[in-house]
Coordinates of C-alpha atoms and ligand atoms in Angstrom, one line a residue:
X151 CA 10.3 -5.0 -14.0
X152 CA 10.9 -1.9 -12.0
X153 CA 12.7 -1.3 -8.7
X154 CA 12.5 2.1 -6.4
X155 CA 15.0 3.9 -5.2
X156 CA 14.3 6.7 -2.3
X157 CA 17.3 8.6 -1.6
X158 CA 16.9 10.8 1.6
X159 CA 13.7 11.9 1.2
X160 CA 12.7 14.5 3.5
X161 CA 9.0 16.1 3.6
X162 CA 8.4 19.1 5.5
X163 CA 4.5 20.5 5.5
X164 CA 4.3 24.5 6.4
X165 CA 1.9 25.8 9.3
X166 CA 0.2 29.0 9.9
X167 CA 1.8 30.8 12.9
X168 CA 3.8 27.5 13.9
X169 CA 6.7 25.6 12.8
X170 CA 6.7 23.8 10.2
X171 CA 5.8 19.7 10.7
X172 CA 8.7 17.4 9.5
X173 CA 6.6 14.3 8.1
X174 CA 9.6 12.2 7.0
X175 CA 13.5 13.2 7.7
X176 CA 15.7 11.8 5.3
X177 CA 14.0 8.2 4.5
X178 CA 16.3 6.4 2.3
X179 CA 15.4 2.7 1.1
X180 CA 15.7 0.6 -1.9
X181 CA 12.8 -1.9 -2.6
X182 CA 13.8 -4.4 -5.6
X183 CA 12.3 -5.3 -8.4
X184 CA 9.2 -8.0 -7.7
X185 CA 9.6 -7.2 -4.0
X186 CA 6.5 -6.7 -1.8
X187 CA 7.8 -4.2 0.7
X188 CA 5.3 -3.0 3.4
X189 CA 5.7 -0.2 5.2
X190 CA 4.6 0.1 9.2
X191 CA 5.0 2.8 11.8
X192 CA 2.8 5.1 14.3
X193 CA -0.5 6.7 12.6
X194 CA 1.7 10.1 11.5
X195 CA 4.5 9.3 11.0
X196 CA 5.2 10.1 7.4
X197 CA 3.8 6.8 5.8
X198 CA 1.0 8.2 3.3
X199 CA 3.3 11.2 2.6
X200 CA 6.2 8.7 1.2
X201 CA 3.9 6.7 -0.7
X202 CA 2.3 10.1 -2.0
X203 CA 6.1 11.2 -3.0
X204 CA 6.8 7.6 -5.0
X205 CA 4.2 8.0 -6.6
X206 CA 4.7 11.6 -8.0
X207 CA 1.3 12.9 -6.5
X208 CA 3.5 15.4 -4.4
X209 CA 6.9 16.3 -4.3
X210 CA 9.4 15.6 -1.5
X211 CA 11.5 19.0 -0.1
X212 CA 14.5 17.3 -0.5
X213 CA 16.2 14.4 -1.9
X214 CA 14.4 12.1 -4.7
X215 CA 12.8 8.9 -5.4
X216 CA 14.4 6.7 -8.8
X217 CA 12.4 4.3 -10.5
X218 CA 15.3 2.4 -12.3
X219 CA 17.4 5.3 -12.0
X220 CA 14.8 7.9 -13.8
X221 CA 14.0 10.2 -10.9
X222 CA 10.1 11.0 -10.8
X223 CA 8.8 14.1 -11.5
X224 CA 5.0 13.6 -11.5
X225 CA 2.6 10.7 -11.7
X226 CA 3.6 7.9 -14.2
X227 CA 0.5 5.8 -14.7
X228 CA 2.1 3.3 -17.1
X229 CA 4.7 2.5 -14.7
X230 CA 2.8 2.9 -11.1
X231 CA -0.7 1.8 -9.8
X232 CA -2.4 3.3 -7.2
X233 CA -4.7 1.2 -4.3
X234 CA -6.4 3.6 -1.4
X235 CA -8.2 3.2 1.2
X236 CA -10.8 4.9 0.9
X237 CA -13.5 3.8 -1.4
X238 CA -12.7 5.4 -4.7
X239 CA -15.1 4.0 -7.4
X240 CA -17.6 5.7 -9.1
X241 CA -20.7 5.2 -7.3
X242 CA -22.6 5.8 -11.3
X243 CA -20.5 3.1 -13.0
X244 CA -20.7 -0.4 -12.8
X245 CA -17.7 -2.4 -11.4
X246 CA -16.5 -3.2 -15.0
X247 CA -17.4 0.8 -16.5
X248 CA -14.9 1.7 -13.3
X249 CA -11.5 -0.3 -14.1
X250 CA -12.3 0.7 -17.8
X251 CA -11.9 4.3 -16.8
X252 CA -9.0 3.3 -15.2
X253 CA -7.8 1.8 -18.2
X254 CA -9.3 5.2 -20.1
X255 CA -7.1 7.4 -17.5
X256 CA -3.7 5.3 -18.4
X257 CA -4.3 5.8 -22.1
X258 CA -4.8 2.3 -23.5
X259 CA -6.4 1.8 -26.5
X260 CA -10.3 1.6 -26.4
X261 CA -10.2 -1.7 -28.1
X262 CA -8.6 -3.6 -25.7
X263 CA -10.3 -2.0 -22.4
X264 CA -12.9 -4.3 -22.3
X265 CA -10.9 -7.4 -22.7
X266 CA -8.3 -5.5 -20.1
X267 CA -11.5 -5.3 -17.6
X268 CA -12.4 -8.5 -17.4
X269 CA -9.4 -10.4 -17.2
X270 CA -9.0 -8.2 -14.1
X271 CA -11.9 -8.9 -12.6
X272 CA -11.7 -12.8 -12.8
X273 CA -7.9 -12.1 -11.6
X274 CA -10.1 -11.3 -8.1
X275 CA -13.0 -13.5 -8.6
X276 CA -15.5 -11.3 -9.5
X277 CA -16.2 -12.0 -13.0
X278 CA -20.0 -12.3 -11.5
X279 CA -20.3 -9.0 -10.3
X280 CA -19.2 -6.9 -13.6
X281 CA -22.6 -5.0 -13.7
X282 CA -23.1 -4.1 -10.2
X283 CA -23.2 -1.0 -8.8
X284 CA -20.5 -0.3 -6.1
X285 CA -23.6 0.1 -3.3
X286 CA -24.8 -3.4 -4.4
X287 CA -20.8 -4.5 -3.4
X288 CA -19.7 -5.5 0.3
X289 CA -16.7 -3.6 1.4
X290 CA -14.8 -6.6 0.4
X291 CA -16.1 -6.8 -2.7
X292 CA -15.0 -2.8 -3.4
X293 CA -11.8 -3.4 -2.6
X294 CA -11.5 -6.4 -4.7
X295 CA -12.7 -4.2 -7.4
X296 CA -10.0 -1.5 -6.7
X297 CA -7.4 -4.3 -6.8
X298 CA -8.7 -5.0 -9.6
X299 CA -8.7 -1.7 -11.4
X300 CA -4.9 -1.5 -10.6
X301 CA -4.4 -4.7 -11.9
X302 CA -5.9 -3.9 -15.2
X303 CA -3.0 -1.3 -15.6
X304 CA -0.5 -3.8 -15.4
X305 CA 1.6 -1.5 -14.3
X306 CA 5.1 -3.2 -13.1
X307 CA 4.4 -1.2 -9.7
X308 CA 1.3 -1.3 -6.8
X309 CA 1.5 1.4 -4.4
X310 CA -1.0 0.3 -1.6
X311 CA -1.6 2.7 1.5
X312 CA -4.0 0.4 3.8
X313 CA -5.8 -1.1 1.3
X314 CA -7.5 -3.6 3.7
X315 CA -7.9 -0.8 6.5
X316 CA -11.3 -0.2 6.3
X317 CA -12.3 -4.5 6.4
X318 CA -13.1 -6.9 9.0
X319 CA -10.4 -9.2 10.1
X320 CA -11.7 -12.4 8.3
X321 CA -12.2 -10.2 5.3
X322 CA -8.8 -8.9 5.0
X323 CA -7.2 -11.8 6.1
X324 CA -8.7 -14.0 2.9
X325 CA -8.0 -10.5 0.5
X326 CA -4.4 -10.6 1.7
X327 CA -4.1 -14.5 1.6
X328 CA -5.5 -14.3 -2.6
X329 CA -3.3 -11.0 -2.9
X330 CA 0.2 -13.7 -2.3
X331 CA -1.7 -15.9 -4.7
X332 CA -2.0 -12.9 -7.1
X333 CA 2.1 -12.0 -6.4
X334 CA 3.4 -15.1 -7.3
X335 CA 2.4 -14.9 -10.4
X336 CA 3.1 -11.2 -11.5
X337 CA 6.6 -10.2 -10.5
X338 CA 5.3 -6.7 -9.6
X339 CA 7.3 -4.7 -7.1
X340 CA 4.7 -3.8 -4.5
X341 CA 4.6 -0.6 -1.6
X342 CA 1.9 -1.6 1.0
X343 CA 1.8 0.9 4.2
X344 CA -0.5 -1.2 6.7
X345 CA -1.1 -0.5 10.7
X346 CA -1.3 -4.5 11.1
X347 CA 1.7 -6.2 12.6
X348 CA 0.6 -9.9 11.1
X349 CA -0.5 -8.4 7.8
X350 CA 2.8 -7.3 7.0
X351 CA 5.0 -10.0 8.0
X352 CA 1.9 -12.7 5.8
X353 CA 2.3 -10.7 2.8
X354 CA 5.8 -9.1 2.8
X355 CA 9.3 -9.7 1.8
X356 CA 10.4 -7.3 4.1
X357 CA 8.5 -4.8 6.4
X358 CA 10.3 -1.1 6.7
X359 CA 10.0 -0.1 10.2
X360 CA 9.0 3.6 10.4
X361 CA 10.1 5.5 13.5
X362 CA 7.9 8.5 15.4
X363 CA 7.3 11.4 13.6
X364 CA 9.5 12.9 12.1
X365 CA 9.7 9.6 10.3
X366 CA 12.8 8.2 9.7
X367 CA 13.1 4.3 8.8
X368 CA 14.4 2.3 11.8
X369 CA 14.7 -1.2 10.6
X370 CA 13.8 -3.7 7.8
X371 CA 13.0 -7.2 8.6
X372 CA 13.6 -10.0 6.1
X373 CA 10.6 -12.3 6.3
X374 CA 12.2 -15.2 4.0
X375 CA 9.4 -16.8 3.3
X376 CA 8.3 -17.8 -1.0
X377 CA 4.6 -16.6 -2.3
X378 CA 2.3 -17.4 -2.3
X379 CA 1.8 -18.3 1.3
X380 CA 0.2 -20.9 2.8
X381 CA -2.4 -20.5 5.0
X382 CA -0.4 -22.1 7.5
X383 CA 1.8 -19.7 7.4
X384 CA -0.6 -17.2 9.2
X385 CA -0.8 -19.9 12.5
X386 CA 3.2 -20.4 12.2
X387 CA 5.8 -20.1 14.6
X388 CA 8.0 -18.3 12.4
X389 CA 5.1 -15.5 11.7
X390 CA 4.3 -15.1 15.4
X391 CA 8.1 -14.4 16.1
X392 CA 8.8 -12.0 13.5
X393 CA 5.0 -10.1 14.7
X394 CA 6.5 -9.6 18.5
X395 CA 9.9 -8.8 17.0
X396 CA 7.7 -5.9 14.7
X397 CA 5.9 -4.8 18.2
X398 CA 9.2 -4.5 20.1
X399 CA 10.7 -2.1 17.3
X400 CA 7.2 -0.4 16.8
X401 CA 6.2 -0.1 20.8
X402 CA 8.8 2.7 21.6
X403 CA 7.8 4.9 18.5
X404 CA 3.9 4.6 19.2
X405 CA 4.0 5.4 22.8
X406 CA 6.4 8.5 21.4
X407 CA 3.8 8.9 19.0
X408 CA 0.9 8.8 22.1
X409 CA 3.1 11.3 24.2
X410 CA 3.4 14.0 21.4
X411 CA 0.0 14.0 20.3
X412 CA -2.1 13.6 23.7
X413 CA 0.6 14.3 26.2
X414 CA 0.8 10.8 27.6
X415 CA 2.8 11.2 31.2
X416 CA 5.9 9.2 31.4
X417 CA 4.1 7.6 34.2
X418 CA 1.9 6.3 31.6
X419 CA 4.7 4.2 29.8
X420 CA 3.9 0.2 30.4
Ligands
LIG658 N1 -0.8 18.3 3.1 C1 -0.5 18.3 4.4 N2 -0.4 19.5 5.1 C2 0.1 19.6 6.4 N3 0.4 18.5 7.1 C3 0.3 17.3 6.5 C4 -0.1 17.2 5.1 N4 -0.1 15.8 4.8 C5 0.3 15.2 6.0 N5 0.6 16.1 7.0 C6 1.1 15.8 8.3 O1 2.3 15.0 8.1 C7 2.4 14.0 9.0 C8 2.5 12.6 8.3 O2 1.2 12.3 7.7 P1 1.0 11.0 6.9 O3 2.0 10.8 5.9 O4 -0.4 11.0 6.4 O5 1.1 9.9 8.0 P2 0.7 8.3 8.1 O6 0.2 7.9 6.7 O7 2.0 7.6 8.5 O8 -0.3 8.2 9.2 C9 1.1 14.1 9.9 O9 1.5 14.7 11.1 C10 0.2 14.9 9.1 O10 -0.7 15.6 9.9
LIG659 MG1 -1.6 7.2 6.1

């Protein structure tokens, strides 16, 4: 198994005719190995640009991400998995053609892609749906499908940027519910970036509190509490505290957030 390791990562983007934009200033965290650590903060504050950076996609402008003391120099797609928003499948393949092209991407043996494909897709349920289309698949069932495909790589790390985003609430709450399922078993380290307060504290072991742009990382929260979760644990006491303990940290950096981008008044602030 694999930890990370970001060591003052800063991230700065250039601008035509304006300064600069400093996404992230100088994040440092450590996420251990079988961890699920979700990140949360303001919509630009740096989130998608860290995950981009541990997963060698782009590179920070200074200081370095580790996995297990290696520092990463590009994308390692036997080590890290990718999960996106966005729908991502081939819209020409079938759900099983599109984690086998995963699988073909990663290098693994022909042979065993088909085997690999499967076992993926009854990891999620859908060992029904191997020769649909993705435009015969519900949202839900598209994302299950990218889970899926990053399950196939059995890679020792998921790097998730709002995988549920783009779901209904019931939907997303049942994915994220199977997902603990899912992490109880694996001991995978996972990276989830999510805008949704009780999202993070059902499915993490801690939740990274980004501030305002430039993002720096205010606080992590231990949530304590074993996979998988009980659905229980979604109506406890001990969720709703840690939830309004996330909003008072994130409040201050999203009406920040509000003010720079839209020029909130101060007379605005609640
Ligand atoms: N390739 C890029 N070029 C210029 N600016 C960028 C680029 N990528 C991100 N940014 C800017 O960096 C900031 C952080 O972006 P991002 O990491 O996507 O935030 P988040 O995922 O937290 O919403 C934003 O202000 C965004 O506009
Ligand atoms: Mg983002």
């Amino acid at each position: 198994m694999s930890g990370i390791e970001i060591r003052s990562v800063s991230q700065s983007f250039g601008v035509l005719n304006a300064n600069p934009i400093v996404a992230l200033q100088e994040a440092s965290l450590t996420i251990e190995k079988g961890e699920l650590l979700c990140l949360i903060g303001p919509s630009g504050c740096g989130k998608s640009s860290l995950l981009n950076i541990i997963a060698g996609l782009s590179r920070a402008t200074t200081g370095d991400v580790f996995i297990d003391h290696v520092p990463v120099r590009g994308p390692l797609p036997k080590t890290m998995a990718f999960v996106f928003q966005e729908n991502t499948l081939m819209p020409w393949r079938t759900a099983l053609d599109n984690i086998k092209l995963g699988l073909a991407f990663q290098g693994a043996p022909r042979k065993d892609r088909d085997e690999r494909a499967r076992a993926a897709l009854s990891l999620v349920g859908m060992d029904d749906f191997a020769n649909h289309y993705p435009r015969q698949l519900s949202g839900g069932m598209k994302q299950r499908i990218q889970l899926a495909r990053a399950l196939a790589l059995d890679t020792d790390i998921i790097l998730m940027d709002e995988p549920f985003a783009a779901l209904d609430e019931q939907t997303r709450m049942v994915l994220g519910e199977e997902l603990s399922v899912l992490l109880a078993k694996g001991g995978k380290t996972i990276v989830f970036v999510t805008h949704s307060l009780t999202e993070a504290v059902f499915l993490a072991d801690r939740v990274a509190v980004f501030s305002a742009r430039p993002g720096r990382i205010k606080q992590v929260l231990s949530v304590g509490e074993p996979h998988p979760r009980p659905r229980s644990f979604m109506t406890s006491s001990k969720l709703t505290n840690l939830r309004n303990e996330l909003y008072e940290l994130l409040h201050d950096e999203v009406v920040a957030t509000m003010k720079a981008s839209f020029g909130l008044s101060a007379s605005a602030d609640p």
